[in-house]
XYZ file of C-alpha atoms in Angstrom:
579
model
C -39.464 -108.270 -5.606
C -35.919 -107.454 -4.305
C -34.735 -103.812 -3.610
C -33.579 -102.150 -6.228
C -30.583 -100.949 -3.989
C -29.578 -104.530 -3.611
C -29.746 -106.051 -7.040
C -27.766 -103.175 -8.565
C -24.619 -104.500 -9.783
C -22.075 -101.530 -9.718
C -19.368 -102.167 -7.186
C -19.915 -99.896 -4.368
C -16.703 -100.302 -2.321
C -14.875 -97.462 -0.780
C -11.292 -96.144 -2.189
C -9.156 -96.790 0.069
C -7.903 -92.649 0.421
C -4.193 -92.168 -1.482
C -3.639 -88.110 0.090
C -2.945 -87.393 4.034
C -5.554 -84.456 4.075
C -8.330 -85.967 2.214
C -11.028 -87.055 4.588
C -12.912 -90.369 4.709
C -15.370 -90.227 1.035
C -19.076 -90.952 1.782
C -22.030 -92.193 -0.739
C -23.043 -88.378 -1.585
C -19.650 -87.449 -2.368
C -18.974 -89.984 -4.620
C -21.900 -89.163 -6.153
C -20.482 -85.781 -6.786
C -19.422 -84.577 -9.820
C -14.703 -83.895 -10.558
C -15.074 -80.571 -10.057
C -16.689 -81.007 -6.451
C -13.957 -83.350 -5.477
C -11.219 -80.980 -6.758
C -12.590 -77.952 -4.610
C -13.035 -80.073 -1.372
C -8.924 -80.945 -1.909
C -8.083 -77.546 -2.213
C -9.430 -76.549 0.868
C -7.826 -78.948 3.172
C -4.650 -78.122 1.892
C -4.482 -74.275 2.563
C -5.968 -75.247 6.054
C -3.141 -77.326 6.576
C -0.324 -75.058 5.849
C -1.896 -72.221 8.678
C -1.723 -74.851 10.742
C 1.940 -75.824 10.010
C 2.959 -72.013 10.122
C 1.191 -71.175 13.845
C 2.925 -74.404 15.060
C 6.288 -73.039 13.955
C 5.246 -69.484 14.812
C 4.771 -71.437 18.339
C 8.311 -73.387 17.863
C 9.656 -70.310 17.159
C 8.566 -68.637 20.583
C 8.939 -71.503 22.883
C 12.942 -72.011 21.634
C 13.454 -68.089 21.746
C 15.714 -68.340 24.896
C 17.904 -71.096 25.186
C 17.827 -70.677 29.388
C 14.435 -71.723 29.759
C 12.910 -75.160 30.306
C 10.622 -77.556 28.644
C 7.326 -78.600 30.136
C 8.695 -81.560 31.073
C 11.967 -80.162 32.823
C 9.876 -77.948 35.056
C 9.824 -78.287 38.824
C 6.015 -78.108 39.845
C 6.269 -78.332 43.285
C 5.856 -75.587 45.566
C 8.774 -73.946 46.361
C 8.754 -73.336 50.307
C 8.856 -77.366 50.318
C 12.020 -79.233 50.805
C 12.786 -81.221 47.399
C 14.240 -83.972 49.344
C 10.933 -84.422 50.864
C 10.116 -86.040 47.635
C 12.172 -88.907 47.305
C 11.750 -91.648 49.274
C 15.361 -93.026 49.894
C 17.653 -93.945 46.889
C 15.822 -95.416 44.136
C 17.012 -97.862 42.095
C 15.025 -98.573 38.474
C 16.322 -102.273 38.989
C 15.103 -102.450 42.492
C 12.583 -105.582 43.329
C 9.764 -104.920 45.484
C 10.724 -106.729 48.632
C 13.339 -104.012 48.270
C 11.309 -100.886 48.279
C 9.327 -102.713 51.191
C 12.723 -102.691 53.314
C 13.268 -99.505 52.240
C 10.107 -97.818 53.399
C 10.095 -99.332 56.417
C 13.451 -97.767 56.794
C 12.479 -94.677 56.817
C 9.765 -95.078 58.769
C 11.555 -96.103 61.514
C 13.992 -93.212 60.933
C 10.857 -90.908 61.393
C 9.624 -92.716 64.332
C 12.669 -91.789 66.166
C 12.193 -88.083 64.863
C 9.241 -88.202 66.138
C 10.084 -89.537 69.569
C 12.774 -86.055 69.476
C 15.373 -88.455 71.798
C 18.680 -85.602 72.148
C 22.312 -87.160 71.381
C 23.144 -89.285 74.767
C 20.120 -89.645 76.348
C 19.488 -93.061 75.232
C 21.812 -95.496 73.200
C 21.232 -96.830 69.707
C 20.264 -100.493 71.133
C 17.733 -99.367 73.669
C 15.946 -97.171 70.876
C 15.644 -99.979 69.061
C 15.040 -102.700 71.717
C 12.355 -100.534 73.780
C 11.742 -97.091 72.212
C 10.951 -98.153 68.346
C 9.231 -101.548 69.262
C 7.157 -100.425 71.860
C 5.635 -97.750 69.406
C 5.280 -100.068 66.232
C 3.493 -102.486 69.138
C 1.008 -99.929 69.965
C 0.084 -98.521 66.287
C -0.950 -102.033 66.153
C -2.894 -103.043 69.062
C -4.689 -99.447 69.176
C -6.461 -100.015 65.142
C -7.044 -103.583 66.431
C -9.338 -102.597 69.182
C -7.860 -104.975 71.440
C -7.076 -105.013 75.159
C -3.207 -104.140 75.087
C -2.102 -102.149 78.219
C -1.615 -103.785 81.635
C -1.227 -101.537 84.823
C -2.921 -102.622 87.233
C -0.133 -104.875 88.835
C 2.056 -101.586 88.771
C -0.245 -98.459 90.517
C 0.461 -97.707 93.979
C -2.807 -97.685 95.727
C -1.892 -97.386 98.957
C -3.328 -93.410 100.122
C -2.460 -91.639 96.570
C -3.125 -87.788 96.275
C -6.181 -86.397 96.036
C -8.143 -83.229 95.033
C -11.357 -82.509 96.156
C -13.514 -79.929 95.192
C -14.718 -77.210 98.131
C -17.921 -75.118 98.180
C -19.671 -75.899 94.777
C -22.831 -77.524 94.757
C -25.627 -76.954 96.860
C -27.525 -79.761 96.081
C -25.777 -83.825 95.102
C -23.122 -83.826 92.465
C -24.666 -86.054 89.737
C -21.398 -86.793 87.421
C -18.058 -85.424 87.441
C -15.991 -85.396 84.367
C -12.232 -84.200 83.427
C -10.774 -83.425 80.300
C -7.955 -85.362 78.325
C -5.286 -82.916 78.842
C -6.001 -82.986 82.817
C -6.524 -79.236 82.712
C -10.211 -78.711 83.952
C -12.746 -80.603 85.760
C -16.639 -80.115 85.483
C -18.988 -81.268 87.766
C -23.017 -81.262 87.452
C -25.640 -81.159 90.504
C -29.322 -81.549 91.384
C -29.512 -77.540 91.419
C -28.970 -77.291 87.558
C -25.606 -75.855 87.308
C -22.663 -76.894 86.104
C -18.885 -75.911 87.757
C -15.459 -75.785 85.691
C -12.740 -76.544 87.960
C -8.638 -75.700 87.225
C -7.226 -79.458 88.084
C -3.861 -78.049 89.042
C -5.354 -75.573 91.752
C -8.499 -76.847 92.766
C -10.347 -73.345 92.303
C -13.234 -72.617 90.745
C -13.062 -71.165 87.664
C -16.675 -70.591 86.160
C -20.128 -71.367 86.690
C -22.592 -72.507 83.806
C -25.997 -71.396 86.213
C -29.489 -72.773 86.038
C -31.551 -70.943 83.450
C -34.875 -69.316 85.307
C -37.931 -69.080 82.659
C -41.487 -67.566 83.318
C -43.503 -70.710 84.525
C -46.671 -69.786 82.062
C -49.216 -71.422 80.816
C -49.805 -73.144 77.294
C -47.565 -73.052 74.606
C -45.458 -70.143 75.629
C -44.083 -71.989 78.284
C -42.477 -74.661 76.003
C -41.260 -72.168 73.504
C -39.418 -70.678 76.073
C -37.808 -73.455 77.660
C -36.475 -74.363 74.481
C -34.617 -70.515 73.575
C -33.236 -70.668 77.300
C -29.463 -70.692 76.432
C -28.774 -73.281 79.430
C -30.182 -75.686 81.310
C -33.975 -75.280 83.677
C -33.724 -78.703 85.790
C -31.423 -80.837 87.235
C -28.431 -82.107 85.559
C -27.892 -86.033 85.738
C -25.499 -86.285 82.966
C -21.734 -85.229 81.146
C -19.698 -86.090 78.659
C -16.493 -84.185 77.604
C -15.357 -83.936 73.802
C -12.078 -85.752 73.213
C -10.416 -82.850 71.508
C -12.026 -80.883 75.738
C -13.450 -78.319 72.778
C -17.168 -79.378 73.512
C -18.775 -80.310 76.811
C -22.120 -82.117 76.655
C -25.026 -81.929 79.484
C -28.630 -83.685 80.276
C -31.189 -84.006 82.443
C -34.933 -83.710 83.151
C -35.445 -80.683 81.194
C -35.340 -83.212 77.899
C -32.590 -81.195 75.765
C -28.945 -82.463 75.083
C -27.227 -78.852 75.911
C -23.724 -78.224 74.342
C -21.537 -76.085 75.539
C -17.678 -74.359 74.428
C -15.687 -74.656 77.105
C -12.583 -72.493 75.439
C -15.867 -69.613 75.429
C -17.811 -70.638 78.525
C -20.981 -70.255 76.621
C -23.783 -72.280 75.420
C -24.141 -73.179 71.809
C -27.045 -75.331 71.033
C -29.338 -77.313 72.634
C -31.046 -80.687 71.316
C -34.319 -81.653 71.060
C -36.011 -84.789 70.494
C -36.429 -86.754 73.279
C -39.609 -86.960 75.014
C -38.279 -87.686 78.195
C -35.093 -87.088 80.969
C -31.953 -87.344 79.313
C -30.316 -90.261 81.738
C -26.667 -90.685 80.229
C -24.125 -89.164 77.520
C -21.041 -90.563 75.645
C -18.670 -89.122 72.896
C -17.259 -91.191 70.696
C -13.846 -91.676 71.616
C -11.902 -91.440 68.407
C -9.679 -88.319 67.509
C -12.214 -85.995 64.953
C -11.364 -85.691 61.581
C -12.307 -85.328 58.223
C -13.137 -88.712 57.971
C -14.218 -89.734 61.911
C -16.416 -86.357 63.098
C -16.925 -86.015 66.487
C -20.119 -87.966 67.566
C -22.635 -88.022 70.453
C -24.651 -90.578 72.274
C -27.617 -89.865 74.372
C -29.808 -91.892 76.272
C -32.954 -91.097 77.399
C -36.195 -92.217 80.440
C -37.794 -92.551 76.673
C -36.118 -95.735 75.933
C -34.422 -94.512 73.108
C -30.612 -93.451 72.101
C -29.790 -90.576 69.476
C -26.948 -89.651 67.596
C -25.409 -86.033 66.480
C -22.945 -84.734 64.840
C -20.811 -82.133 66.614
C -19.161 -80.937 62.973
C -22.415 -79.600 62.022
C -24.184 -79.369 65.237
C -27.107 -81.545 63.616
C -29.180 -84.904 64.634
C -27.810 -88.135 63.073
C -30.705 -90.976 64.085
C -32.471 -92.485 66.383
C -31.948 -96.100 67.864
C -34.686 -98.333 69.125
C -35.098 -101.245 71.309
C -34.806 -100.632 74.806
C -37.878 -101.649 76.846
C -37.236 -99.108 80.133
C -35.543 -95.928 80.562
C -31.793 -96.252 79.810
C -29.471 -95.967 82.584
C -25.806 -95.795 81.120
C -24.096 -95.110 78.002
C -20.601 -95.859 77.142
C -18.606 -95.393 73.548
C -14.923 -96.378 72.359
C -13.067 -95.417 68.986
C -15.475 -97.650 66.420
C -18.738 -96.605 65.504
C -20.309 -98.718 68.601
C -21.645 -97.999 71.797
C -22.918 -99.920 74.933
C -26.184 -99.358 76.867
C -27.615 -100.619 79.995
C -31.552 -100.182 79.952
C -31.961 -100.264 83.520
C -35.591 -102.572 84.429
C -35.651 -104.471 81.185
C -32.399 -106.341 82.587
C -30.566 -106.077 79.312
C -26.864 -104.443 77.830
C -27.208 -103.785 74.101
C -24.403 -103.756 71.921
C -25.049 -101.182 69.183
C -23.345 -101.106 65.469
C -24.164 -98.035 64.422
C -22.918 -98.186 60.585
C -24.821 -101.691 60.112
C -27.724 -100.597 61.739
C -27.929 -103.361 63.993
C -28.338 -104.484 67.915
C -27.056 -107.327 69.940
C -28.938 -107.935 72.714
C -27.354 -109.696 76.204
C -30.021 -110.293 78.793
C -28.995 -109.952 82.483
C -31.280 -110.629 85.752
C -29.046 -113.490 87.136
C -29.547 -114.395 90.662
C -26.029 -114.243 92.429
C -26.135 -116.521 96.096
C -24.117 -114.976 98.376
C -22.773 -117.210 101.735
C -22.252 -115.748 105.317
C -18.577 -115.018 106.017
C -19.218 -115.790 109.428
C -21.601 -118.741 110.289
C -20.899 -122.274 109.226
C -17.800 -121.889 107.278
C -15.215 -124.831 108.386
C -11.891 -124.063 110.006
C -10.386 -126.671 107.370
C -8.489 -125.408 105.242
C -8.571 -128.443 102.814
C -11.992 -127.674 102.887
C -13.685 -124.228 102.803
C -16.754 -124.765 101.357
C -19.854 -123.602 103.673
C -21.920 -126.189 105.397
C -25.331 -127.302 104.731
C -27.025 -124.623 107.770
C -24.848 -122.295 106.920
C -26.547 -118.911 105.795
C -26.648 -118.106 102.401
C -29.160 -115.768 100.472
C -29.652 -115.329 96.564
C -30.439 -111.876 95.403
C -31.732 -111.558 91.476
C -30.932 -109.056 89.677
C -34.010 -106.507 89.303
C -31.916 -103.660 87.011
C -29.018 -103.316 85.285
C -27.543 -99.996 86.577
C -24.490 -98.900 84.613
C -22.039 -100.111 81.947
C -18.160 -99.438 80.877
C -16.623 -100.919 77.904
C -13.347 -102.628 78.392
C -12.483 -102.669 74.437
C -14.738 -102.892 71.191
C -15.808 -106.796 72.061
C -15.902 -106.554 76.180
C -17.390 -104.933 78.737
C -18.525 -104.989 82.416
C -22.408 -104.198 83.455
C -23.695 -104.033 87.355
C -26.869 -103.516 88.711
C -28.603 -103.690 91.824
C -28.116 -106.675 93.363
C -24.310 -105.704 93.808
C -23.300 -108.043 91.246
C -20.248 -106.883 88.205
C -20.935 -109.126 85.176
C -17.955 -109.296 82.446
C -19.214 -109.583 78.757
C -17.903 -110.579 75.612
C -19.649 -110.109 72.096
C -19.147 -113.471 71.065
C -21.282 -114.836 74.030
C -24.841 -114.567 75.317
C -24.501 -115.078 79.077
C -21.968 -113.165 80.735
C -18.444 -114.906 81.284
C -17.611 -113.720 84.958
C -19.883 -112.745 87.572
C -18.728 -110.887 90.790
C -21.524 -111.503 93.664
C -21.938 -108.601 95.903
C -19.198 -106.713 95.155
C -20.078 -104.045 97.556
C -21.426 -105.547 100.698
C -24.304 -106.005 102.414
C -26.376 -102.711 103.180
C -27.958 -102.818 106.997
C -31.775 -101.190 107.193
C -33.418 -100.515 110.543
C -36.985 -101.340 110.240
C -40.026 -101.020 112.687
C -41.554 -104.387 112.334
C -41.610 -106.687 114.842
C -40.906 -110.337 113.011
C -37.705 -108.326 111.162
C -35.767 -105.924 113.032
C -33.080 -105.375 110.433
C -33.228 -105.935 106.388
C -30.338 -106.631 104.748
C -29.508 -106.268 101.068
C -26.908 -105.614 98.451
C -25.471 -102.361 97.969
C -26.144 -102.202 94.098
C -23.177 -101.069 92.133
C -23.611 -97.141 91.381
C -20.707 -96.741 88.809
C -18.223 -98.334 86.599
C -15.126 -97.085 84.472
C -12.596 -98.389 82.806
C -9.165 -97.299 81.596
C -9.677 -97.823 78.098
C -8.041 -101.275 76.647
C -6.438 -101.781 79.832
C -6.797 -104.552 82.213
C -7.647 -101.551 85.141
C -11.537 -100.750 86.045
C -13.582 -99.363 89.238
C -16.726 -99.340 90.374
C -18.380 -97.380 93.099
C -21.444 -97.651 95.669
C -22.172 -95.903 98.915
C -20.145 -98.289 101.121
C -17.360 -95.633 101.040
C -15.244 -97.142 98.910
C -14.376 -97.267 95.158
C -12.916 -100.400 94.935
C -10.193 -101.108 91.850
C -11.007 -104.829 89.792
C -7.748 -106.501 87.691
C -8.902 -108.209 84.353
C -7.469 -111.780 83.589
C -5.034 -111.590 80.590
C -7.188 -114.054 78.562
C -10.648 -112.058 79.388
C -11.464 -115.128 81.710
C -12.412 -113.036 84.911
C -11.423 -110.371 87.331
C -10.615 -109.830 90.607
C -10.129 -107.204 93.250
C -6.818 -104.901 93.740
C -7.678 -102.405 96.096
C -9.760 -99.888 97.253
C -10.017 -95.925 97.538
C -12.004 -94.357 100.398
C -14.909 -92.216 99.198
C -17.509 -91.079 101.803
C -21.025 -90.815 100.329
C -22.825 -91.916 96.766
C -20.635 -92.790 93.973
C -22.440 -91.473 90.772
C -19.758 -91.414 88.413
C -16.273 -92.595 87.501
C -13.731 -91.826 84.798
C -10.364 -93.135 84.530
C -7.743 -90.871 82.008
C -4.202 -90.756 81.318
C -2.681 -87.098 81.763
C 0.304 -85.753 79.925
C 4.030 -86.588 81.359
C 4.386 -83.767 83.061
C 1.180 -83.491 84.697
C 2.829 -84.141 88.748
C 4.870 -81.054 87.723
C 1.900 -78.647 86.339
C 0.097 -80.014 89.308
C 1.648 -80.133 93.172
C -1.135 -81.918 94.781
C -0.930 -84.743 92.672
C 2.880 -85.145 93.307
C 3.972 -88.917 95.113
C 5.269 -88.387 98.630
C 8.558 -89.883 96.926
C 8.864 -87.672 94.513
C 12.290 -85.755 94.077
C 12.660 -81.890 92.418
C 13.292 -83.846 88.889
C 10.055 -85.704 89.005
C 8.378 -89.082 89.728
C 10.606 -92.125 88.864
C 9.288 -95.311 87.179
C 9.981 -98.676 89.037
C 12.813 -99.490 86.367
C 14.690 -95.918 87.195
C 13.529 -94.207 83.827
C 12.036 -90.819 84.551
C 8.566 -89.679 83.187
C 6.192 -92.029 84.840
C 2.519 -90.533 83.894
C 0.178 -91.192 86.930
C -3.956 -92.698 86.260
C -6.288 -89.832 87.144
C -9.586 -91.462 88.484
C -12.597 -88.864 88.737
C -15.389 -89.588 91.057
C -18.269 -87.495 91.170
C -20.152 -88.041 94.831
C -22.975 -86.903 96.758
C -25.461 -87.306 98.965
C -28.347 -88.961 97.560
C -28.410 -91.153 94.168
C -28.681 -89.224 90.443
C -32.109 -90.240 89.722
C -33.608 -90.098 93.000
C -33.665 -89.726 96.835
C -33.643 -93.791 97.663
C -30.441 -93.661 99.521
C -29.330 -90.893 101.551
C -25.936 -90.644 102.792
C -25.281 -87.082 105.452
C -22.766 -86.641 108.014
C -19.837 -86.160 108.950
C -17.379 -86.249 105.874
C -20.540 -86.545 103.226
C -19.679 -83.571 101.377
C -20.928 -83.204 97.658
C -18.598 -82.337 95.553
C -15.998 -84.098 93.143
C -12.306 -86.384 93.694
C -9.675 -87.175 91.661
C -7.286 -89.446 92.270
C -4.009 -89.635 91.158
C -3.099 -93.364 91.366
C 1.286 -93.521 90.590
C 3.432 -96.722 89.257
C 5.154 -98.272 92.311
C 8.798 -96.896 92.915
């Protein structure tokens, strides 16, 4: 049987509502008796007229004084800030977009040239624009791209540029040397476990981060207090420098990543985690922010790399896949770093946001010919004869590793050979045989009297995105390597002569007025207004190159260099644009 709600035949559609205060009727009020209805209309009504009265009562107050200004009339900006700084240029309500593009870009070239704070006369209007303006626009670019964009290496005058060498620092080898951005102070790090600030413009000595001593105990206790030690207990085999110089970073075989504030000279936390030595360090190169933090690399004799945050002084992750202790480190603007791992012959290429590796496998043999024995006098032909003497070394260890830009980067290891790499292929794309020399060993044997070998490549830098790297042994030379425009291959420039074990390199660009701050690093041609640029324009900014030598090797006592001129301490160079 159908619901009696259903079958009912009274019309149950709504009245549409005929008054402006009478709300929407329901089913129950319908339902309701007249006199109901009436009382519910009264009520609205008297609510209504309050209503209208406070809103003129408000009307009333807000027109009181003629002077003052409507909501919308008011000027809500804060009042120590120029108006002008508002408006972007004359707009126009009929004005297309292609337009406004021109116009923007107007002013942003007006504030380039602000920015660039050029006085009336110094330059004219058409070399702003030609050099000045260009130039900069050209760089914004290629510096968010990532890309190789600076070539120098045609233009540095290598033959004997100034030098600074530290005196009297380190009792023991210097392990790494590293300078800050500014070119203000230089730190070096040595096998006794301390750690020297340097002024870069004197030379002197400025501080001295010593070796912490703890109570060698037994159990627990003595792990407990290794870790509260406000310093380092072992040797130091590793630095990295902040790139705002705010924070320097240290390692070695006491297994913490130590931070220090070099503005204080004190310590401020040290990092745990890693089972083993801590082998190499790299900050992240890009300026900190909000939105970029400042970020740390370490590498570690446990195979494994970690990541912290210098913004909260706090551990980030761990990253796996290294089969032996890793040897080098190295880290540009992106969230990527390189890593040489040493015995298991390979250079991993980390993308730290993805969470993933690429792996490039090294261990090449390089044959190397006799410069000497049977090469013809021909000079149609100067390929070496069948007898002639040639030996192949393989590649037991991939040593260190620079990055060139995010996608390239050179690796050497101990057969002496420099490898160039490229993300988008497997097998490296230029290999440099015995870079170094041959390395002479008197043995007491009698079938061999002397054992020769490659001098395996100690050290590599790069200035970053430039077509300029080094790379250092114990030959007594750092020799200087010239990338190929296209990313094809390199080839040798020059050399610098550095008696005993290269450790570490680092290339930098100081601040214009660096050869002024500084008087040993001033050219021999240099005049009382400064060092002149090869096309007559004053300012030119030398390349600083820090090298960080020593006696013996970081990681062990394999290769001994003492003598005369062996000192351990650390260089800089500063390498000057030809005149």
């Amino acid at each position: 049987m159908p619901d009696s709600f259903f079958a009912t035949s009274k019309n149950r559609k709504r009245k549409r509502s005929t008054t402006r205060d009478d709300g929407p009727s329901t089913s129950k009020k319908a339902a309701r008796g007249v006199k109901g209805k009436g009382a519910k209309a009264r009520k609205p009504e008297g609510t209504a007229k309050k209503r209208s009265a406070g809103d003129e009562e408000l009307s009333d107050e807000t027109h009181d004084d003629d002077e003052r200004e409507g909501i919308d009339e008011m000027d809500l900006r804060a009042p120590d800030i120029d108006p002008n700084a508002y408006e972007s240029g004359e707009e126009d309500e009929d004005e297309t977009p292609a337009e406004k593009r021109l116009r923007l870009a107007k002013l942003y070239l007006e504030s380039v040239k602000q920015g660039l704070s050029l006085a009336d006369g110094e330059f004219d209007a058409a070399e702003i624009d030609r050099e000045l303006i260009s130039a900069r626009l050209k760089q914004d670019v290629m510096e968010h791209s990532g890309k190789m964009h600076l070539f120098v290496a045609d233009t540095l005058d290598l033959t004997q540029p100034p030098s600074l060498r530290t005196k009297r620092g380190h009792r023991f080898s210097v392990t790494a040397a590293v300078a800050s951005h500014d070119g203000r102070w230089l730190y070096s790090s040595g096998k006794e476990g301390s750690i020297i600030k340097w002024d870069m413009h004197t030379g002197r000595k400025v501080h001295t981060f010593h070796k912490c001593r703890v109570d060698k105990g037994k159990g627990k206790g003595k792990s407990r207090e290794m870790g509260d030690a406000n310093g380092h207990t072992d040797e130091i085999w590793a630095l990295a420098i902040s790139p705002d110089g705010k924070y320097l970073a240290s390692g070695g075989k006491d297994r913490r990543v130590g931070v220090w504030d070099v503005g204080k000279n004190e310590w401020v936390k040290g990092f745990g985690g890693h089972r083993d030595c801590i082998s190499a360090l790299a900050f992240r190169k890009a300026p900190p922010s909000l939105q970029t933090p400042t970020q740390l690399y370490s590498g570690s004799y446990d195979r494994t790399l970690k990541l912290f945050d210098m913004s909260t002084m706090g551990y980030v992750e761990t990253l796996f896949g290294h089969q032996a202790p890793i040897l080098s480190i190295d880290a540009l603007r992106a969230e990527t770093a390189v890593s040489a791992g040493g015995r298991d012959k390979t250079v991993r290429f980390w993308k730290v946001p993805e969470e993933t590796q690429l792996v490039f496998r090294g261990g090449g043999g390089s044959k190397w010919y006799d410069d000497f024995d049977g090469m013809d006098e021909d000079e149609e032909s100067k390929r070496p004869k069948e007898d002639s003497k040639s030996e192949r070394f393989v590649e037991g260890s991939i040593e260190c590793v620079a990055m060139i830009d995010e996608t390239t980067f050179v690796s050497g290891g101990d057969s002496g050979s420099i490898s160039l790499w490229s993300t988008q292929k497997k097998k490296p794309i230029y290999t440099q045989a015995v870079a170094h020399g041959m390395d002479l060993s008197q043995v007491e044997t009698e079938d061999v009297a002397v054992v020769r070998k490659p001098r395996w490549v100690t050290a590599l830098a790069s200035l970053r995105y430039s077509d300029l790297f080094a790379s250092g042994s114990w030959d007594g030379e750092v020799r200087l390597w010239k990338l190929d425009a296209k990313l094809k291959s390199f080839s040798p420039i020059g050399t610098i002569s550095v008696r005993g074990v290269v450790n570490s390199l680092q290339f930098l660009t100081p601040p214009k007025d660096f050869a002024r701050t500084a008087p040993w690093a001033a050219p021999a041609s240099s005049s009382e207004e400064g060092p002149v640029r090869a096309s007559g324009k004053p300012g030119g900014s030398p390349v600083l190159l820090v090298a960080g030598v020593g006696q013996e090797t970081r990681f062990g006592r394999w290769i001994q260099q003492k003598g005369e001129g062996h000192v351990n301490g650390a260089v800089v160079f500063a390498l000057h644009p030809r005149t």
